[in-house]
Coordinates of C-alpha atoms in Angstrom, one line a residue:
Chain A
M73 CA -10.5 -65.3 9.3
A74 CA -9.8 -64.4 5.7
S75 CA -8.3 -61.0 5.2
E76 CA -10.3 -58.4 3.4
F77 CA -9.5 -58.1 -0.4
R78 CA -9.4 -54.7 -1.9
M79 CA -9.1 -54.2 -5.6
T80 CA -6.4 -51.8 -6.7
E81 CA -5.4 -50.4 -10.1
D82 CA -3.0 -53.3 -10.3
D83 CA -6.1 -55.6 -10.5
T84 CA -7.6 -54.0 -13.6
V85 CA -7.1 -55.6 -17.0
G86 CA -4.5 -53.9 -19.1
P87 CA -6.0 -51.9 -22.0
D88 CA -4.2 -54.0 -24.6
A89 CA -4.6 -57.4 -23.1
S90 CA -6.5 -60.0 -25.2
Q91 CA -6.6 -63.7 -24.5
I92 CA -8.1 -64.2 -27.9
E93 CA -5.2 -62.5 -29.7
D94 CA -2.7 -64.5 -27.6
L95 CA -4.5 -67.7 -28.6
L96 CA -4.5 -66.8 -32.3
E97 CA -0.7 -66.1 -32.1
L98 CA -0.2 -69.6 -30.6
R99 CA -2.5 -71.2 -33.2
L100 CA -0.5 -69.5 -36.0
L101 CA 2.6 -71.3 -34.9
T102 CA 1.2 -74.6 -36.1
A103 CA -0.8 -73.3 -39.1
G104 CA -0.1 -74.6 -42.6
P105 CA 1.4 -72.8 -45.6
E106 CA -0.3 -69.8 -47.1
T107 CA -3.2 -70.9 -49.4
G108 CA -5.6 -68.0 -49.3
P109 CA -9.0 -68.0 -47.7
V110 CA -10.9 -71.3 -47.9
D111 CA -14.7 -71.2 -48.1
F112 CA -16.5 -74.3 -46.7
P113 CA -20.2 -73.9 -46.4
V114 CA -22.5 -76.9 -46.3
T115 CA -25.4 -77.5 -48.7
D116 CA -28.2 -80.0 -48.3
H117 CA -29.8 -80.8 -51.6
R118 CA -30.3 -83.9 -53.8
L119 CA -28.8 -84.5 -57.2
E120 CA -31.0 -86.5 -59.6
Q121 CA -29.3 -87.6 -62.8
P122 CA -31.7 -87.3 -65.8
Chain B
M109 CA -42.7 -79.2 -49.4
S110 CA -39.6 -81.4 -49.6
D111 CA -36.6 -80.4 -47.4
F112 CA -34.4 -80.9 -50.4
I113 CA -34.1 -79.3 -53.8
S114 CA -33.5 -81.7 -56.6
F115 CA -31.0 -80.9 -59.2
T116 CA -31.1 -82.7 -62.5
N117 CA -28.5 -81.1 -64.7
P118 CA -25.1 -79.3 -64.5
A119 CA -26.7 -75.9 -64.9
D120 CA -28.7 -76.5 -61.7
I121 CA -25.5 -77.4 -59.8
L122 CA -23.7 -74.3 -61.2
A123 CA -26.6 -72.2 -60.0
L124 CA -26.4 -73.6 -56.5
I125 CA -22.7 -72.6 -56.0
P126 CA -23.2 -68.8 -55.8
H127 CA -26.2 -69.3 -53.6
T128 CA -24.1 -71.4 -51.2
L129 CA -21.0 -69.1 -51.3
G130 CA -23.0 -65.9 -51.3
E131 CA -21.4 -64.7 -54.6
Q132 CA -20.1 -65.9 -57.9
P133 CA -16.6 -67.2 -57.5
T134 CA -13.8 -66.1 -59.8
E135 CA -10.4 -67.7 -60.4
S136 CA -11.3 -70.5 -58.0
F137 CA -11.6 -74.3 -57.7
V138 CA -14.9 -75.4 -56.2
V139 CA -15.4 -79.0 -55.1
L140 CA -18.8 -80.3 -54.0
T141 CA -19.0 -83.5 -52.0
M142 CA -21.7 -86.1 -52.6
N143 CA -23.1 -88.9 -50.5
G144 CA -24.8 -91.0 -53.0
T145 CA -27.1 -88.5 -54.8
R146 CA -27.0 -86.1 -51.9
L147 CA -24.9 -83.0 -52.1
G148 CA -22.8 -82.2 -49.1
A149 CA -20.1 -79.6 -48.5
T150 CA -18.9 -77.0 -50.9
L151 CA -15.3 -76.2 -50.8
R152 CA -13.9 -73.0 -52.6
V153 CA -10.2 -72.3 -52.8
D154 CA -8.2 -69.9 -54.9
A155 CA -7.1 -71.3 -58.3
P156 CA -3.7 -72.9 -58.0
F157 CA -1.7 -70.6 -60.3
G158 CA 1.9 -71.7 -59.8
A159 CA 1.2 -74.1 -56.9
D160 CA 2.6 -77.7 -57.0
P161 CA -0.2 -79.9 -58.4
R162 CA 0.1 -82.7 -55.9
G163 CA 0.5 -80.5 -52.9
Y164 CA -2.5 -78.4 -54.0
A165 CA -4.6 -81.5 -54.5
Q166 CA -3.6 -82.9 -51.1
T167 CA -4.6 -79.6 -49.5
L168 CA -8.0 -79.7 -51.1
V169 CA -8.6 -83.3 -50.1
S170 CA -7.5 -82.7 -46.5
H171 CA -10.3 -80.1 -46.3
L172 CA -12.8 -82.3 -48.0
S173 CA -12.1 -85.2 -45.6
A174 CA -14.1 -83.3 -43.0
D175 CA -17.2 -84.7 -44.8
E176 CA -16.9 -88.2 -43.6
N177 CA -19.9 -89.3 -45.6
A178 CA -18.6 -88.2 -49.0
T179 CA -18.7 -91.0 -51.6
G180 CA -17.9 -88.8 -54.6
T181 CA -17.1 -85.3 -55.7
L182 CA -17.9 -82.7 -58.4
L183 CA -15.4 -80.1 -59.5
V184 CA -16.1 -76.6 -60.9
I185 CA -13.3 -74.4 -62.1
Y186 CA -14.0 -70.7 -62.4
T187 CA -11.3 -69.1 -64.5
D188 CA -10.5 -66.9 -67.5
E189 CA -7.1 -68.5 -67.9
N190 CA -8.3 -70.6 -70.8
S191 CA -7.4 -69.8 -74.4
P192 CA -7.7 -71.5 -77.8
G193 CA -4.2 -72.9 -77.2
N194 CA -5.0 -73.9 -73.7
P195 CA -8.7 -75.0 -73.5
R196 CA -8.2 -76.9 -70.3
P197 CA -6.2 -74.7 -67.9
Y198 CA -4.8 -76.3 -64.7
S199 CA -5.0 -79.8 -66.3
E200 CA -2.1 -81.0 -64.2
H201 CA -3.8 -79.9 -61.0
V202 CA -7.1 -81.5 -62.0
E203 CA -5.3 -84.8 -62.7
A204 CA -3.5 -84.6 -59.4
L205 CA -6.8 -83.9 -57.7
R206 CA -8.5 -86.7 -59.5
A207 CA -5.8 -89.1 -58.2
E208 CA -6.0 -87.8 -54.6
L209 CA -9.8 -87.9 -54.6
A210 CA -9.8 -91.5 -55.8
T211 CA -7.3 -92.5 -53.0
A212 CA -9.5 -90.8 -50.5
Q213 CA -12.5 -92.8 -51.6
M214 CA -14.4 -89.8 -53.0
P215 CA -13.8 -90.1 -56.7
L216 CA -14.4 -87.2 -59.1
K217 CA -17.7 -87.9 -60.9
D218 CA -17.7 -84.9 -63.2
A219 CA -16.1 -81.4 -63.7
W220 CA -17.1 -78.2 -65.4
M221 CA -15.4 -74.9 -66.2
V222 CA -17.1 -71.5 -65.9
T223 CA -15.5 -68.5 -67.6
S224 CA -16.8 -64.9 -67.8
H225 CA -18.6 -65.8 -71.0
A226 CA -19.6 -69.4 -71.0
W227 CA -19.5 -72.8 -69.2
R228 CA -18.8 -76.3 -70.4
N229 CA -17.8 -79.7 -69.3
Y230 CA -14.1 -79.8 -68.4
L231 CA -13.4 -83.5 -68.8
C232 CA -15.0 -83.8 -72.3
T233 CA -13.1 -81.8 -74.9
D234 CA -15.3 -82.8 -77.8
P235 CA -17.2 -79.6 -78.8
A236 CA -19.7 -81.7 -80.7
C237 CA -20.5 -83.7 -77.5
C238 CA -20.1 -80.9 -74.9
P239 CA -20.2 -77.5 -76.5
D240 CA -19.9 -74.1 -74.7
E241 CA -23.1 -73.2 -73.0
P242 CA -24.3 -69.7 -72.3
L243 CA -24.2 -68.4 -68.7
E244 CA -27.9 -67.6 -69.1
A245 CA -28.5 -71.4 -68.9
I246 CA -27.4 -71.2 -65.3
T247 CA -29.5 -68.2 -64.2
T248 CA -32.6 -69.6 -66.0
S249 CA -32.1 -73.1 -64.7
N250 CA -34.9 -74.8 -62.7
G251 CA -32.4 -75.1 -59.8
N252 CA -31.8 -71.4 -59.6
A253 CA -35.6 -70.7 -59.8
E254 CA -36.3 -73.2 -57.0
L255 CA -33.6 -71.6 -54.8
I256 CA -35.0 -68.1 -55.4
Y257 CA -38.5 -69.4 -54.8
R258 CA -37.4 -70.7 -51.5
G259 CA -36.0 -67.4 -50.4
S260 CA -32.3 -67.8 -51.2
Q261 CA -30.6 -64.8 -52.7
V262 CA -27.0 -64.3 -53.9
T263 CA -26.5 -61.2 -51.9
G264 CA -22.7 -60.7 -52.4
F265 CA -20.5 -58.9 -50.0
T266 CA -22.4 -56.5 -47.7
A267 CA -20.3 -53.4 -47.1
P268 CA -21.1 -51.5 -43.9
E269 CA -22.7 -48.1 -44.3
P270 CA -20.5 -45.1 -43.7
F271 CA -20.8 -43.1 -40.5
T272 CA -22.9 -39.9 -41.2
G273 CA -23.6 -38.8 -37.7
D274 CA -22.3 -36.0 -35.4
P275 CA -18.5 -36.2 -35.2
R276 CA -18.7 -35.5 -31.4
V277 CA -20.0 -39.1 -31.1
R278 CA -16.3 -40.1 -31.2
E279 CA -15.8 -38.6 -27.8
T280 CA -19.0 -40.1 -26.4
I281 CA -17.8 -43.6 -27.5
K282 CA -14.4 -42.9 -26.0
A283 CA -15.9 -41.9 -22.7
H284 CA -17.8 -45.2 -22.7
T285 CA -14.6 -47.3 -23.3
P286 CA -14.0 -49.4 -20.2
E287 CA -10.8 -49.1 -18.2
G288 CA -10.8 -52.8 -17.4
W289 CA -12.7 -53.1 -14.2
P290 CA -14.7 -56.3 -13.7
G291 CA -17.9 -54.4 -13.1
E292 CA -17.5 -52.7 -16.4
L293 CA -17.2 -56.1 -18.1
D294 CA -20.3 -57.4 -16.4
R295 CA -22.3 -54.4 -17.4
S296 CA -21.2 -54.5 -21.0
R297 CA -22.0 -58.2 -21.2
A298 CA -25.4 -57.7 -19.7
I299 CA -26.3 -55.0 -22.2
W300 CA -25.0 -57.0 -25.1
A301 CA -26.9 -60.1 -23.9
E302 CA -30.1 -58.1 -23.7
V303 CA -29.6 -56.5 -27.2
L304 CA -28.8 -59.9 -28.7
Q305 CA -31.9 -61.3 -27.2
N306 CA -34.1 -58.4 -28.3
P307 CA -32.5 -56.1 -30.8
E308 CA -35.3 -53.6 -30.3
T309 CA -33.7 -52.6 -27.0
L310 CA -30.8 -51.1 -28.9
T311 CA -31.2 -47.4 -28.2
A312 CA -28.8 -44.7 -29.4
G313 CA -27.3 -44.4 -25.9
R314 CA -26.9 -48.2 -25.6
G315 CA -25.3 -48.2 -29.0
H316 CA -22.7 -45.7 -27.9
E317 CA -22.1 -47.7 -24.7
L318 CA -21.6 -51.0 -26.7
A319 CA -19.4 -49.3 -29.3
G320 CA -17.3 -48.0 -26.4
A321 CA -17.2 -51.5 -24.8
F322 CA -16.0 -53.0 -28.0
Q323 CA -13.0 -50.7 -28.0
H324 CA -11.4 -52.5 -25.0
P325 CA -9.8 -55.7 -26.3
T326 CA -10.6 -57.9 -23.3
V327 CA -14.2 -56.7 -23.2
R328 CA -14.5 -57.1 -27.0
D329 CA -13.2 -60.7 -26.6
Y330 CA -16.0 -61.6 -24.2
L331 CA -18.7 -59.8 -26.2
M332 CA -17.6 -61.8 -29.3
A333 CA -17.6 -65.1 -27.4
D334 CA -21.0 -64.3 -25.9
V335 CA -22.6 -64.6 -29.3
M336 CA -22.0 -68.3 -29.2
T337 CA -24.2 -69.9 -26.5
T338 CA -22.8 -73.4 -27.1
A339 CA -19.2 -72.5 -26.4
P340 CA -17.0 -74.6 -24.2
E341 CA -16.2 -73.3 -20.7
Q342 CA -12.8 -72.1 -21.8
F343 CA -14.2 -69.2 -23.8
T344 CA -11.1 -68.6 -26.0
S345 CA -11.5 -71.9 -27.9
V346 CA -14.8 -70.7 -29.4
L347 CA -12.8 -68.2 -31.4
L348 CA -11.5 -71.2 -33.5
G349 CA -15.1 -72.4 -33.9
V350 CA -15.0 -75.0 -31.2
V351 CA -18.5 -75.5 -29.9
L352 CA -20.2 -78.2 -27.7
A353 CA -23.5 -78.2 -29.7
R354 CA -25.0 -76.7 -32.8
P355 CA -24.7 -72.9 -32.5
D356 CA -27.8 -70.8 -32.4
W357 CA -27.3 -69.5 -35.9
A358 CA -30.3 -67.1 -35.8
R359 CA -28.5 -65.4 -32.8
V360 CA -25.3 -65.2 -34.9
D361 CA -27.3 -63.6 -37.8
R362 CA -28.7 -61.1 -35.2
A363 CA -25.3 -60.3 -33.8
Q364 CA -24.1 -59.4 -37.3
E365 CA -27.1 -57.2 -37.9
I366 CA -26.6 -55.4 -34.6
A367 CA -22.9 -54.9 -35.4
F368 CA -24.0 -53.3 -38.7
E369 CA -26.4 -51.1 -36.8
L370 CA -23.6 -50.1 -34.3
M371 CA -21.4 -49.1 -37.2
K372 CA -24.0 -46.7 -38.5
A373 CA -23.4 -44.7 -35.3
T374 CA -19.7 -45.3 -35.0
P375 CA -17.2 -43.0 -36.7
E376 CA -14.1 -44.1 -38.6
G377 CA -11.3 -45.1 -36.4
Q378 CA -13.6 -46.9 -33.9
R379 CA -15.3 -49.4 -36.3
A380 CA -12.5 -52.1 -36.4
P381 CA -13.8 -54.2 -33.5
M382 CA -17.3 -54.5 -35.0
L383 CA -15.8 -55.3 -38.4
C384 CA -13.8 -58.1 -36.8
L385 CA -16.9 -59.4 -35.1
I386 CA -18.8 -59.5 -38.4
G387 CA -15.9 -61.1 -40.2
W388 CA -15.3 -63.7 -37.5
L389 CA -18.9 -64.8 -37.6
E390 CA -18.7 -65.1 -41.4
W391 CA -15.7 -67.3 -40.9
L392 CA -17.6 -69.5 -38.4
K393 CA -20.3 -69.9 -41.2
G394 CA -17.6 -71.2 -43.5
K395 CA -17.4 -68.0 -45.6
S396 CA -13.7 -67.0 -45.3
S397 CA -13.7 -64.9 -48.4
F398 CA -16.2 -62.5 -46.9
A399 CA -14.5 -62.7 -43.6
A400 CA -11.2 -61.6 -45.1
R401 CA -12.8 -58.6 -46.7
Y402 CA -14.2 -57.5 -43.3
F403 CA -10.8 -57.9 -41.7
K404 CA -9.3 -55.8 -44.5
L405 CA -11.8 -53.1 -43.8
A406 CA -10.9 -53.3 -40.1
M407 CA -7.2 -52.8 -40.8
E408 CA -8.1 -49.8 -43.0
D409 CA -10.2 -48.4 -40.2
V410 CA -7.4 -48.9 -37.6
T411 CA -4.0 -49.4 -39.1
D412 CA -2.5 -52.8 -38.0
Y413 CA -5.5 -53.6 -35.8
R414 CA -4.0 -56.6 -34.1
L415 CA -7.1 -58.9 -34.0
A416 CA -7.9 -58.3 -37.7
S417 CA -4.2 -58.8 -38.6
L418 CA -4.1 -62.2 -36.8
L419 CA -7.4 -63.4 -38.2
T420 CA -6.3 -62.5 -41.7
E421 CA -3.1 -64.5 -41.2
L422 CA -5.2 -67.4 -40.0
L423 CA -7.5 -67.2 -43.0
N424 CA -4.6 -67.0 -45.4
R425 CA -3.2 -70.2 -44.0
G426 CA -6.5 -71.9 -45.0
L427 CA -7.8 -72.5 -41.6
V428 CA -11.5 -73.5 -41.5
A429 CA -13.6 -73.0 -38.3
D430 CA -14.2 -76.3 -36.4
C431 CA -18.0 -75.7 -36.5
A432 CA -17.9 -75.2 -40.3
R433 CA -16.2 -78.5 -40.8
N434 CA -18.9 -80.4 -39.0
K435 CA -22.1 -80.8 -40.9
A436 CA -24.2 -81.2 -37.7
M437 CA -22.9 -77.9 -36.4
S438 CA -22.5 -75.9 -39.5
Y439 CA -24.5 -72.9 -40.7
T440 CA -27.5 -73.4 -42.8
P441 CA -29.0 -70.4 -44.5
S442 CA -32.7 -70.1 -43.8
I443 CA -34.6 -71.2 -46.9
R444 CA -38.4 -71.3 -46.9

């Protein structure tokens, strides 16, 4: 029979923990050189030369 | 009505760019990809200034290669670095770009330069053939009229409204900040899901509760990821724009509107998480310049706010969100 599990304060998530921030730090390790922000939206129109 | 707008002259193309980017670029290189006669992606990067021409050109082409269907390109240089003695600034960079684009099988078809006062063809330096044209020719072009007629507006950067409420709200929001219990996370996500589904359910009380929830980094992470319903199971990867299917962009727009609403009732010092959410969603849409400004505001709201600081660093390294690089997934502004 499984023993009863009780949550304690040790099971709460730390107030500063962030998986997303940790992931970003990892991603930055392999990021390229500084170039400034790059905008890359997509358009969908047709060009007709006169 | 046709799904496409047809552009017949350079002024039309120059009119399209601010509609696509959300504002008129300055000191920038903008490259548009073409697939036959169809326009594809719009890439904007800061003007090279002292950057090595070949390296700069290769960086641009590496971004443009995300458009696998590109068969050609158009270049627009926004700058006031020109002078009578230097009518074609950045000529070494343009030549390097032309060479790299040719190698990448997306040759440069034409190029223009836009200054604060006029625009003209960049490749043709004969003023008798290609004289300076007034900027009014862009705003009065058929392309601009058609875009406006279809509901597109060049809105520019939308700054959040300042907090003008009762300063005691700060304590209310603080009281709603979770301690990290799973039940609190579930409750915050449930409220967020309901408000995202139906923004009319956002009451003042719920606004304070959500603003409080966003203060806890772990809860904030989940609330951010919950905007994207096509995220992979591992929720953190969606932060980099990794999605399994085309995002529900209408939901993304709603999330941004709700975050702006939350900030109306959130005092300074507690607004950074919402600013990060708005900026991150701008980045997913391919609009890094706007995103960077929201992250800057976040760091002004809470000094060295870690998420904003990391996202800023990522943007400055030129990272583009996965979903913005994929035409099938990328954001499309709603045009009538």
